[in-house]
Coordinates of C-alpha atoms in Angstrom, one line a residue:
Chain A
X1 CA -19.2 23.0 -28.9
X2 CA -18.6 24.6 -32.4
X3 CA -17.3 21.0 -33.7
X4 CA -20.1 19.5 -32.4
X5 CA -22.5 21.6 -34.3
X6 CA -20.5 20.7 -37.3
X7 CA -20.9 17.2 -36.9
X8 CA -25.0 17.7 -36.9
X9 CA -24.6 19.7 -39.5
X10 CA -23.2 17.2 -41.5
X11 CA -25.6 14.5 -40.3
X12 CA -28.2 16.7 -41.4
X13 CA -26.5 17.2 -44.5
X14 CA -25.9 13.8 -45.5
X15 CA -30.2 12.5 -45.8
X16 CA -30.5 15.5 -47.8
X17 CA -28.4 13.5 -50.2
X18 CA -30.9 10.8 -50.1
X19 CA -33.7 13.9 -51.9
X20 CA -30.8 14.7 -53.9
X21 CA -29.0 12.1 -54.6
X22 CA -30.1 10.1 -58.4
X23 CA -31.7 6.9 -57.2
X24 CA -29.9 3.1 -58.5
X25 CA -30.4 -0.5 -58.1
X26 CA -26.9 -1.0 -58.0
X27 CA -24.9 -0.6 -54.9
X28 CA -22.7 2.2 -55.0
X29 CA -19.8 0.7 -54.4
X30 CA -16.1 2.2 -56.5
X31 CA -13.0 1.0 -56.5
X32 CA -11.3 2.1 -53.4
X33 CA -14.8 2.7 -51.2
X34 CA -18.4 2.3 -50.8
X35 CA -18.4 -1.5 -50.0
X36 CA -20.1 -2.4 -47.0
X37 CA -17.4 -4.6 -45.8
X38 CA -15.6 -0.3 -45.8
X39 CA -13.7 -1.4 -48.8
X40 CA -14.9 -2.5 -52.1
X41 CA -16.6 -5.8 -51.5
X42 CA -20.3 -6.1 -50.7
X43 CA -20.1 -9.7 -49.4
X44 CA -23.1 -9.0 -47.4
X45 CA -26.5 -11.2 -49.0
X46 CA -29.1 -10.4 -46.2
X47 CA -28.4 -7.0 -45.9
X48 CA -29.2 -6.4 -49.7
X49 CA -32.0 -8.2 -49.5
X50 CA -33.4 -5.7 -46.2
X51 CA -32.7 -2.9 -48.1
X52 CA -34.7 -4.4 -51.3
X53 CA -31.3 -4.3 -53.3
X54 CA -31.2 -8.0 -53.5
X55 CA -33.6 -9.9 -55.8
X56 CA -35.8 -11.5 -53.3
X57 CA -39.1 -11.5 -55.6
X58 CA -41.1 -14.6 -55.7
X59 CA -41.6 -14.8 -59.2
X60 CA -37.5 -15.2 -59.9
X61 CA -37.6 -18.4 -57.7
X62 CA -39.9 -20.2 -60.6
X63 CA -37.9 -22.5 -62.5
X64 CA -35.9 -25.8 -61.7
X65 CA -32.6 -25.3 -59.4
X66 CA -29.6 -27.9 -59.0
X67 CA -27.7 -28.0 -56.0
X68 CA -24.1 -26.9 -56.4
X69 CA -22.8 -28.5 -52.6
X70 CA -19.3 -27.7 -51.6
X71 CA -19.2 -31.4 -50.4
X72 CA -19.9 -34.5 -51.8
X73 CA -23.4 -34.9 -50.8
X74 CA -26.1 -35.8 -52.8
X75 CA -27.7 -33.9 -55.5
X76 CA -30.9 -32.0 -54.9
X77 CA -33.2 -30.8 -57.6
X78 CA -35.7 -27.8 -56.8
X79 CA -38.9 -27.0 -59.1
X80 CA -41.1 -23.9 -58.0
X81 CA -43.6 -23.5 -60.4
X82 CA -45.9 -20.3 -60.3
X83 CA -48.9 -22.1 -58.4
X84 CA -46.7 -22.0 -55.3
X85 CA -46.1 -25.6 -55.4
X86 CA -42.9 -27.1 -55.3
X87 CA -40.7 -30.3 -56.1
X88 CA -37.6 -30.9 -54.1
X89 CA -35.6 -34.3 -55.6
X90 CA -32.7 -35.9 -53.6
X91 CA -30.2 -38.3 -55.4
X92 CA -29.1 -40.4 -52.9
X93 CA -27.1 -43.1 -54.6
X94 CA -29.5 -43.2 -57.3
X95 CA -32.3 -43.5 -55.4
X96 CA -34.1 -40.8 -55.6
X97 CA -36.5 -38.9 -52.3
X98 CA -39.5 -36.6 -53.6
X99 CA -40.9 -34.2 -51.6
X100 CA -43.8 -32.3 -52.7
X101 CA -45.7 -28.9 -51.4
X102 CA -46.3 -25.6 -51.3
X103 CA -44.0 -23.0 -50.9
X104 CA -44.3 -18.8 -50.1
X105 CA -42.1 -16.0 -49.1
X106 CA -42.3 -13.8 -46.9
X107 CA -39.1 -11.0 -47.1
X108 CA -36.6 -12.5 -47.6
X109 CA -37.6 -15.9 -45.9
X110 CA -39.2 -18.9 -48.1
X111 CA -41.2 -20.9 -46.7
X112 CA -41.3 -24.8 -47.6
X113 CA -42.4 -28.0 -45.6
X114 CA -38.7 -28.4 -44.4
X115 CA -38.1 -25.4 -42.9
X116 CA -37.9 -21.6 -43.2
X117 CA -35.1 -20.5 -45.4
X118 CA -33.6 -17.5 -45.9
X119 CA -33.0 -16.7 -49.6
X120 CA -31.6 -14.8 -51.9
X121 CA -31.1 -14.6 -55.8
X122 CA -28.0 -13.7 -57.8
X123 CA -28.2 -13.8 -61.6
X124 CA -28.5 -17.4 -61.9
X125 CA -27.8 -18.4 -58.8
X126 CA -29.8 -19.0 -55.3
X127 CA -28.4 -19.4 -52.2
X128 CA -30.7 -20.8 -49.5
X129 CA -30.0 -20.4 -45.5
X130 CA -31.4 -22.8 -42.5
X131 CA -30.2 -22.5 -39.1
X132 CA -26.5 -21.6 -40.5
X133 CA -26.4 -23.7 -43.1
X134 CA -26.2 -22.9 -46.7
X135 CA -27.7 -24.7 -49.9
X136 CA -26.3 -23.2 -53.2
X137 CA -28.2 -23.6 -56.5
X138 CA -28.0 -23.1 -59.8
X139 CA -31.0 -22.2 -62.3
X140 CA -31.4 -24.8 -65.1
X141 CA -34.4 -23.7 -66.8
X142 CA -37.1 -20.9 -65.8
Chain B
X1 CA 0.1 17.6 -8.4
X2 CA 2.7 17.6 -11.7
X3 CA 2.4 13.7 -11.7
X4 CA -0.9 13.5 -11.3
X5 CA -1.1 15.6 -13.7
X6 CA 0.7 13.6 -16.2
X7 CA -0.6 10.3 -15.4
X8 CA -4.3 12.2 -16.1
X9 CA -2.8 13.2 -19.4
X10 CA -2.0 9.3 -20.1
X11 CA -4.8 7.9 -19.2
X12 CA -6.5 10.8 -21.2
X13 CA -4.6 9.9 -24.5
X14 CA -5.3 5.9 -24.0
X15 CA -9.0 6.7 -23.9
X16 CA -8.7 8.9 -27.1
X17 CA -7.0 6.6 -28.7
X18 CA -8.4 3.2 -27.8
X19 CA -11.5 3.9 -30.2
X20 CA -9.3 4.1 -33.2
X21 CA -7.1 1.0 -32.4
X22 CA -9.8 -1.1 -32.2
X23 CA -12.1 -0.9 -35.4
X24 CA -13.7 -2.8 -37.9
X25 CA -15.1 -4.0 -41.0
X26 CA -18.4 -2.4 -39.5
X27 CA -16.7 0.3 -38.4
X28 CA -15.6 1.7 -42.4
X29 CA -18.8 -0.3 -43.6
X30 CA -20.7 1.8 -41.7
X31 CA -18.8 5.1 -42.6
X32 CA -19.5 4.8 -46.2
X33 CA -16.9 2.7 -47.0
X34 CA -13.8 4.6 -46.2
X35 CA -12.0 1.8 -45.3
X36 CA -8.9 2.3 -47.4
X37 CA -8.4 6.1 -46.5
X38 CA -8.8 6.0 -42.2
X39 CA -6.9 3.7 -39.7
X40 CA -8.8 0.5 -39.1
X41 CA -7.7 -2.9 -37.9
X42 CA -9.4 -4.0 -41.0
X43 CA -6.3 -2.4 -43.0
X44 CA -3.8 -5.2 -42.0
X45 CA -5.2 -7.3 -45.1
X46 CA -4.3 -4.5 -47.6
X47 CA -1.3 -3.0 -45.5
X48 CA 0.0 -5.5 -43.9
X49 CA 3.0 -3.4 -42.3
X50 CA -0.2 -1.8 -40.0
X51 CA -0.5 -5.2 -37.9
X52 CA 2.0 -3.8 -35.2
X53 CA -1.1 -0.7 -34.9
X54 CA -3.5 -3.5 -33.9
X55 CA -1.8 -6.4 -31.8
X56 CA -3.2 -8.1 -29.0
X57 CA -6.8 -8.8 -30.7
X58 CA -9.2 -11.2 -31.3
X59 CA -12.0 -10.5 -34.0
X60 CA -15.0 -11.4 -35.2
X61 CA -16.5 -10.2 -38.6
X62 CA -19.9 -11.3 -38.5
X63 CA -21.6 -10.3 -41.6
X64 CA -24.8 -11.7 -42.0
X65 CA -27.1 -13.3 -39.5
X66 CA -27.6 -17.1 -39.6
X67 CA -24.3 -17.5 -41.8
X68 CA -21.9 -18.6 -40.4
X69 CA -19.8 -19.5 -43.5
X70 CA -19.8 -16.3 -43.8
X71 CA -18.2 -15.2 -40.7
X72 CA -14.4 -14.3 -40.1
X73 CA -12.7 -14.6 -37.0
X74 CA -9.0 -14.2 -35.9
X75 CA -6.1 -13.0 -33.8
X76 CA -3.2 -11.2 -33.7
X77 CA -0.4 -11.1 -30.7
X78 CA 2.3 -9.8 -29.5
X79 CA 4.9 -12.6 -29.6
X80 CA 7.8 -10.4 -28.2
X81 CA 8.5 -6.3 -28.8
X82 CA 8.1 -6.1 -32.4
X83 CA 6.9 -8.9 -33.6
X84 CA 3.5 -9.9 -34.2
X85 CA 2.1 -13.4 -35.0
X86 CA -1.6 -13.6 -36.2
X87 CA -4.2 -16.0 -37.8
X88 CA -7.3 -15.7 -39.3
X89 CA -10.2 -18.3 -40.2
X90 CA -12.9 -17.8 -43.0
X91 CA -11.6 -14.3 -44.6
X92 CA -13.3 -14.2 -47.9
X93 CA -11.7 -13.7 -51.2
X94 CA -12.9 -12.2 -54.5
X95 CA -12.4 -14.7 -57.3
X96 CA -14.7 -15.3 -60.3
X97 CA -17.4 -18.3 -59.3
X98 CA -18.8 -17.7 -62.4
X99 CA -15.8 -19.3 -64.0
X100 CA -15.1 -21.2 -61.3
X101 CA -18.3 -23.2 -61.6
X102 CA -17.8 -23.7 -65.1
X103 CA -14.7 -25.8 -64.1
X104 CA -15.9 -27.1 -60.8
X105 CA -19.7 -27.3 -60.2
X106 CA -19.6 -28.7 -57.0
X107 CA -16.7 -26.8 -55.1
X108 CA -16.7 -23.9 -53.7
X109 CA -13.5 -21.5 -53.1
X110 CA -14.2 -18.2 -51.6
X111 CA -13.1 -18.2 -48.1
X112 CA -9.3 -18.7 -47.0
X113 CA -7.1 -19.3 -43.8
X114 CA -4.9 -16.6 -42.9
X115 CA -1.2 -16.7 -41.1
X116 CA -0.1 -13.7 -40.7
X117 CA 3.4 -11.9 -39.4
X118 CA 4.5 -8.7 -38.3
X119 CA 8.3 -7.4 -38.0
X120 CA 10.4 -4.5 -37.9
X121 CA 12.6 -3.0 -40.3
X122 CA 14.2 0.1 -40.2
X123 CA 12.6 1.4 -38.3
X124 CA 9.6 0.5 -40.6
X125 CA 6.8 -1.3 -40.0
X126 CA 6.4 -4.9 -41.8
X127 CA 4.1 -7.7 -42.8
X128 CA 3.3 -10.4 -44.6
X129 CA -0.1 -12.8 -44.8
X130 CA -0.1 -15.9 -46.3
X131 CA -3.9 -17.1 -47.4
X132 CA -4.6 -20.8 -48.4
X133 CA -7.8 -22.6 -49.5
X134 CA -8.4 -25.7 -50.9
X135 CA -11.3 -27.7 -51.8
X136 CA -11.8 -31.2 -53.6
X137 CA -14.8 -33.8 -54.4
X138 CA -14.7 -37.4 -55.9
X139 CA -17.6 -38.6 -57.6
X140 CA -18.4 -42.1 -58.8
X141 CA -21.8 -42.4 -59.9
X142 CA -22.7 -44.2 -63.4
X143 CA -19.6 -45.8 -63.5
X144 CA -17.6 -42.3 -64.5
X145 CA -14.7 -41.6 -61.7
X146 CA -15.2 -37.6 -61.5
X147 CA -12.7 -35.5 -59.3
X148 CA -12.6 -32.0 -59.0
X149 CA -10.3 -30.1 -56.8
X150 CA -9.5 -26.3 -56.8
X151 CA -6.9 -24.4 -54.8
X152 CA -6.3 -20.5 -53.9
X153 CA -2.7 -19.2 -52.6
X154 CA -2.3 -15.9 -51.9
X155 CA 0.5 -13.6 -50.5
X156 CA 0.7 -10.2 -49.0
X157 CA 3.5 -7.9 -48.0
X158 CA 3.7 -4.8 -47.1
X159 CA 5.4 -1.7 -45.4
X160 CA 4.1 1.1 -42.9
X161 CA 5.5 4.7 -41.6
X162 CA 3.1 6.8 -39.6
X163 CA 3.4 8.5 -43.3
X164 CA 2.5 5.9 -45.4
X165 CA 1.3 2.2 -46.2
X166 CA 2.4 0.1 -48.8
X167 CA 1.1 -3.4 -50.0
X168 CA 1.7 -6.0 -52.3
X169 CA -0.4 -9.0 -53.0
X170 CA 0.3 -11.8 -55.1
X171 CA -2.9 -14.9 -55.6
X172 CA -2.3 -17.8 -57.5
X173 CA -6.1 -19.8 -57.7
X174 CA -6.4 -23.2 -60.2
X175 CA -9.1 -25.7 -60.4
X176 CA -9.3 -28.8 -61.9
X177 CA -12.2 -31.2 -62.9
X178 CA -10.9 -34.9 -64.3
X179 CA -13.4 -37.8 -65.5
X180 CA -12.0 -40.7 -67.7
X181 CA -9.9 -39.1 -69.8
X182 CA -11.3 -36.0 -70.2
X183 CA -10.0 -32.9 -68.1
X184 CA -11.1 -29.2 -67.9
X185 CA -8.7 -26.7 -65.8
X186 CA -8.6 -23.5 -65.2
X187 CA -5.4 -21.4 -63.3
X188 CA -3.8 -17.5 -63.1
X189 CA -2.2 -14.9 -61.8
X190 CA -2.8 -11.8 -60.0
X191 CA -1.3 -9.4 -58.8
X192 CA -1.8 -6.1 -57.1
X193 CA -0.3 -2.9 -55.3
X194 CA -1.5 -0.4 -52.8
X195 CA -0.4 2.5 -51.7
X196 CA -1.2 5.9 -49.3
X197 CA 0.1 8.7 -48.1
X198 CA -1.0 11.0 -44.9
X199 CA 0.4 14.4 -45.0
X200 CA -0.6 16.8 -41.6
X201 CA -1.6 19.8 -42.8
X202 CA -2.9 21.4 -39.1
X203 CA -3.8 20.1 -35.8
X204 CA -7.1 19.1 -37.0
X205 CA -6.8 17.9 -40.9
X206 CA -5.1 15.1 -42.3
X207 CA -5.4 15.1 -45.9
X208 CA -5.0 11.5 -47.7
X209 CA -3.6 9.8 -51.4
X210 CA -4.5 6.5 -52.4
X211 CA -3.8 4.6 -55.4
X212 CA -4.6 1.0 -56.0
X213 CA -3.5 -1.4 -58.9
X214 CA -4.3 -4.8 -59.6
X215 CA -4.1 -7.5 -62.7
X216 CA -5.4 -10.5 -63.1
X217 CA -4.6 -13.3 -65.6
X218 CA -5.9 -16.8 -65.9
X219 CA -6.9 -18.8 -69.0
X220 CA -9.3 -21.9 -68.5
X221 CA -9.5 -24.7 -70.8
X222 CA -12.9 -26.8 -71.4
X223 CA -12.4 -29.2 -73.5
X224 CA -11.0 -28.2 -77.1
X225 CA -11.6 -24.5 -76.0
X226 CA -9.4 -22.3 -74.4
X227 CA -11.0 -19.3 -72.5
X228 CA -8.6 -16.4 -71.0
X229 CA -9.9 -14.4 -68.5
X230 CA -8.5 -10.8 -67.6
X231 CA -9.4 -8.2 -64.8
X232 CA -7.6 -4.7 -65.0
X233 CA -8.5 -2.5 -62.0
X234 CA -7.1 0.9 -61.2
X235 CA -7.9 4.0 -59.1
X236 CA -6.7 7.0 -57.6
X237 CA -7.9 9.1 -54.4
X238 CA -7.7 11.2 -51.9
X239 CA -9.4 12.7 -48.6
X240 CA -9.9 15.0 -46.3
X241 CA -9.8 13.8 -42.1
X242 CA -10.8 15.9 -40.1
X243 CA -10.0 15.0 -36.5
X244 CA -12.2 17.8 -35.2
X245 CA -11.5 16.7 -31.4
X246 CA -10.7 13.5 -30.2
X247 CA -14.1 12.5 -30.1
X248 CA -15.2 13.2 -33.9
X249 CA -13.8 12.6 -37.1
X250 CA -15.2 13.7 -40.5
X251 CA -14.2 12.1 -43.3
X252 CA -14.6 13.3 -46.6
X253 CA -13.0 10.6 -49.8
X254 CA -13.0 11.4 -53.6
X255 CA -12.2 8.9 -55.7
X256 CA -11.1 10.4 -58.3
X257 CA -11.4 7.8 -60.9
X258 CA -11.9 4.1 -61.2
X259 CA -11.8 1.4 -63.9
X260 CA -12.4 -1.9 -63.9
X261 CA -12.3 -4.0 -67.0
X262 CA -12.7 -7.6 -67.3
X263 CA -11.9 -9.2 -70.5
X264 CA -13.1 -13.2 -71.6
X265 CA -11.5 -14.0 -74.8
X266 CA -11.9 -17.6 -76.2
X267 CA -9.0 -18.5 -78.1
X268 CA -10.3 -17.8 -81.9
X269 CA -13.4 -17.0 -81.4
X270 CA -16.1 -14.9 -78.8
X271 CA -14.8 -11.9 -77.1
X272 CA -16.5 -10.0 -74.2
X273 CA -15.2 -6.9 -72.5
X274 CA -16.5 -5.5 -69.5
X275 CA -15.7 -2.0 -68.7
X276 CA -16.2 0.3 -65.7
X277 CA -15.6 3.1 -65.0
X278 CA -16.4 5.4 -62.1
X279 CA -15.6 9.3 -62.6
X280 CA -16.2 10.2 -59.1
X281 CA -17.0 8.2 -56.1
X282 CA -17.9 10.2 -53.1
X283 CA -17.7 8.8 -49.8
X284 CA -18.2 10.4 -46.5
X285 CA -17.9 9.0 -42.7
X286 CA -18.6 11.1 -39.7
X287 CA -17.9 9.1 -36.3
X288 CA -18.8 10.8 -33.4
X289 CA -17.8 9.3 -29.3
X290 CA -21.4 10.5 -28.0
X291 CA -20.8 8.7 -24.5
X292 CA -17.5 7.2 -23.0
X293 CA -19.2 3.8 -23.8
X294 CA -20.9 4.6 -27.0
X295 CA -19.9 5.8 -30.5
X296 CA -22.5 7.1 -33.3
X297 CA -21.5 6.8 -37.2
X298 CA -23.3 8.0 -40.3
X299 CA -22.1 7.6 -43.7
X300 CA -23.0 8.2 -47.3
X301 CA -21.6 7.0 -50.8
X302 CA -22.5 8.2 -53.8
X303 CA -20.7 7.1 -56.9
X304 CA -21.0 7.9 -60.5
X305 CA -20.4 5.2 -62.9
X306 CA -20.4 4.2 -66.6
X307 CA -20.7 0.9 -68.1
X308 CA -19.6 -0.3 -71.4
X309 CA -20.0 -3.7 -72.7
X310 CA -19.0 -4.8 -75.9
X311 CA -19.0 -8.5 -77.2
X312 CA -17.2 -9.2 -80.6
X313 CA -18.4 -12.6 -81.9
X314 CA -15.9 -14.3 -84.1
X315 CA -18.3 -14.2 -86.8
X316 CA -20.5 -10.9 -87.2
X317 CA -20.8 -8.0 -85.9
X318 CA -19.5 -6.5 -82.6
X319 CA -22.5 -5.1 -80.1
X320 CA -21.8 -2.1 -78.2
X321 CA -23.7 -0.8 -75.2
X322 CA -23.0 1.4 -72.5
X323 CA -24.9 3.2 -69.8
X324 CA -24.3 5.7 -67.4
X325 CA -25.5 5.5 -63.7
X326 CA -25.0 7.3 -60.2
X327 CA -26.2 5.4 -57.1
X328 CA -26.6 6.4 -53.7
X329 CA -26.4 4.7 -49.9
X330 CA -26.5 6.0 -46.7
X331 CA -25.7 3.7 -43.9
X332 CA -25.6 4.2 -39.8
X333 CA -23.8 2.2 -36.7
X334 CA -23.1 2.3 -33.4
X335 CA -20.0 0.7 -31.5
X336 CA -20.5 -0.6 -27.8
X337 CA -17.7 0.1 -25.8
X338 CA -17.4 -3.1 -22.7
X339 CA -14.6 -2.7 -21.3
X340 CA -12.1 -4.8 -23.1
X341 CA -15.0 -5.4 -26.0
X342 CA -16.2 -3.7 -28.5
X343 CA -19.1 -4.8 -30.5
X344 CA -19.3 -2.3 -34.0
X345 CA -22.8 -2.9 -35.6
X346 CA -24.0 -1.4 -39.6
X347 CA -27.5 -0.8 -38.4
X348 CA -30.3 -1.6 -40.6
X349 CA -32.6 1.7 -40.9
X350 CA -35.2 -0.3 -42.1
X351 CA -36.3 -0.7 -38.4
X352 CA -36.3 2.9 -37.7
X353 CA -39.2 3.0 -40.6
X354 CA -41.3 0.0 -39.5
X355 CA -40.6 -0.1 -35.9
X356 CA -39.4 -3.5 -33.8
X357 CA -41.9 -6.5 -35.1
X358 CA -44.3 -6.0 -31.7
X359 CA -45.6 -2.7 -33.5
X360 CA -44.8 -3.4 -36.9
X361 CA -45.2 -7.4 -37.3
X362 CA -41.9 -7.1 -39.7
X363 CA -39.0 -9.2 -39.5
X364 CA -36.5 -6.8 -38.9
X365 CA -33.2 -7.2 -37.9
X366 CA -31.6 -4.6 -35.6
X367 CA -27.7 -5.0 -37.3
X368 CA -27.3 -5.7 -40.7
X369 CA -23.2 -6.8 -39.6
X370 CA -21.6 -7.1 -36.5
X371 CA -18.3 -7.0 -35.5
X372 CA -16.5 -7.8 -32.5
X373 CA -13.0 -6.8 -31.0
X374 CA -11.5 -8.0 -28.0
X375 CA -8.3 -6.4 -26.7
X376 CA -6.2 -8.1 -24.5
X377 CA -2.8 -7.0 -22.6
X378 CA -3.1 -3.6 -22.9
X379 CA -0.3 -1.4 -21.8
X380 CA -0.7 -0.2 -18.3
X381 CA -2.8 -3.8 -17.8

């Protein structure tokens, strides 16, 4: 019983921390803890964006985006501009498909005419999920 | 009535114990990150000599929804008494993409294979993991033959008591990106060393040491320019377990101190060093078995950091700046115990606040990472 009421104890403790605690973007993560992986890592992309530590804002999408694919496919270029419209350019064989429309966000989720993405921003780099699959991009000009 | 008595005591001891031997990524994630100071099948990739703790299971490290390239899943067995055979598909590493990409735009080289192997020595505990990855492109648009490949090869050895753990890890990652004549490349060494040390100090506490070392060196050359790249990292620890009964354990972790500098130098000219430093991190895990079927865990992390930054052009003058920072998490989860299964889950609190999407009309998920153990062959099965 008496170890029981140390465990609430602590459990009561630890959101005191949260009063307490100095506040930071950053995740807290050192060099032999904190990551959320238990270790030091925090390979985790949709859980920073839930807890608003990722960059998930609609203004960082504007600019043009090239598609850095882990295969050979083709090359896609993405252009958000800030009246929520939107370019998206496949090279295919030099060829190239335009798609055109208007694009918002909603969380962590972008919306475009192909599909509801989720998304998230690293430095210069966005990373784009639909139904498991991932589009990587990198920011050429804001 | 004595061997009843004593078979009650066994299966007593396997209950106990089962929820430590089968534990995950979710598990320490959800502790505050306390994964290098506590038991966890998650270990056996920085203690390899623990994979005889944690044979006869399949895993699944799931760790974001709706991303399946970044899930992990594997298995280790029993092949006969003492030896343990094990592979693992997906595992991430940590290399620099920045630099990678600067070499390689198109590939990508952050998730491995795993083969692992368990053995006895001594009386000792042993194990080794061998981690490959490999990725390659040819391109021949505008007449201009383009080929890129990249490769990661990583070892890991190590040695286990019920005192200590020991590892050893050795990565060798290169890259290459060839067009006409022209070539850019980029290749290294690291190499890094962990060690712990339990020591029993009563029936209830276990306190812990932890030291971890690791130095990376690769140079990268694009074009005339030749870029080397360093990472330093270093820390001490230590903690506090306290097994309070064998259904709750507190864990209290202090890392003492922490640096981590990377250094880009390009070969007469730019220099950039990043430096930081963290002068404590505080982690604490409480893990509580609040049915026979369910297990609670709260954790918190708080670490104070600085960090310096200085860049030192070739020409000029060199820019200083550094900050100081503490930052602060608190994380929960639950593990579902069926049967043979356990499913660990890092809850998101953010549904606790806005309430499932039928009250709310937010797009919350319940589990920010899952995790999935299966035991098979269990003794007494």
């Amino acid at each position: 019983m008496k170890n029981r009421h140390i465990c609430l104890i602590i459990s009561l403790i630890i959101p005191l921390f949260i009063v307490c605690g100095q506040g930071g973007n950053a995740d807290p993560v050192g060099l032999t803890g904190g990551g959320d992986d238990g270790y030091i890592y925090t390979d985790h992309p949709e859980q920073e964006e839930e807890t608003g530590k990722g960059e998930t804002s609609a203004d960082s999408l504007i600019g043009s985006w090239i598609s850095v694919q882990d295969t050979a496919g083709p090359v896609i270029y993405l252009t958000f501009r800030d009246d929520q419209s939107y370019v998206m350019q496949i090279d295919i064989e030099n060829y190239p498909m335009l798609h055109e429309g208007r694009y918002s966000t909603d969380g962590n989720q972008l919306i475009l005419n192909e599909g509801i993405f989720i998304y998230q921003i690293d430095a210069d780099m966005l990373m784009m999920t639909l139904d498991g699959y991932v589009f990587v991009f990198r920011k050429v000009t804001s | 009535m004595k061997k009843r008595n004593r078979f009650t005591l066994i299966m007593i001891l396997m209950i106990c114990t089962a929820a430590s031997l089968v534990a995950t990524e979710s598990r320490v994630g959800s502790m505050g990150g306390v994964g290098y100071y506590i038991h966890d099948n998650s270990n056996i990739f920085y203690f390899p000599g623990t994979l005889h703790y944690y044979a006869n299971q399949a895993v699944a490290e799931l760790r974001a929804k709706n991303a399946d390239n970044l899930y992990t899943v594997g298995v280790q067995m029993e092949r006969k008494p003492g030896s343990i055979v094990g592979v693992y598909l997906n595992r991430p590493i940590d290399l620099p993409q920045d630099i990678l990409m600067d070499v390689t735009p198109d590939l990508t080289l952050d998730r491995v294979i795993s083969l692992l192997y368990g053995g006895k020595w001594n009386n000792k505990n042993w194990g080794v993991i061998l981690s490959y990855a490999s990725d390659k492109t040819e391109d021949d648009a505008f007449g201009i033959q383009e080929k890129e490949s990249a490769r990661y090869i990583g070892l890991c050895a190590g040695l286990s008591t019920s005192d200590y753990d020991l590892g050893f890890n050795l990565e060798l990652p290169s890259a290459k990106w060839e067009a006409d004549d022209d070539e850019d490349k980029w290749g290294g060494t690291g190499i890094g060393i962990h060690g712990r040390y339990f020591s029993t100090r009563s029936s209830v506490l276990k306190l812990v040491g932890i030291g971890n070392l690791y130095f990376g060196n690769t140079t990268r050359e694009i074009g005339d320019a030749e870029i080397g790249y360093n990472r330093l990292n270093i820390a001490i620890g230590g903690a506090a377990l306290y097994q309070l009964d064998p259904k709750n354990l507190v864990v209290l972790a202090v890392e003492a101190f922490g640096r981590n500098q990377d250094k880009e130098e390009v070969k007469d000219g730019d220099e950039y060093t990043y430096t930081r430093t963290v002068l404590p991190g505080i982690y604490l895990g409480v893990e509580s078995k609040l049915k026979s079927w369910l297990i609670g865990r709260l954790g918190a992390r708080q670490v104070y950091q600085s960090i310096k930054e200085v860049a030192k052009p070739a020409q000029g003058e060199e820019v200083e700046t550094m900050e100081s920072q503490s930052t602060f998490a608190v994380s929960f989860g639950l593990g579902i115990i069926l049967g043979d299964l356990q499913l660990d889950a890092m809850m998101n609190e953010g549904i606790l606040f806005d309430g499932p999407n039928f009250i709310s009309g937010q797009n919350n998920t319940l589990a920010n990472r899952i995790s999935l153990t299966y035991s098979f062959n269990k003794p007494g099965k």
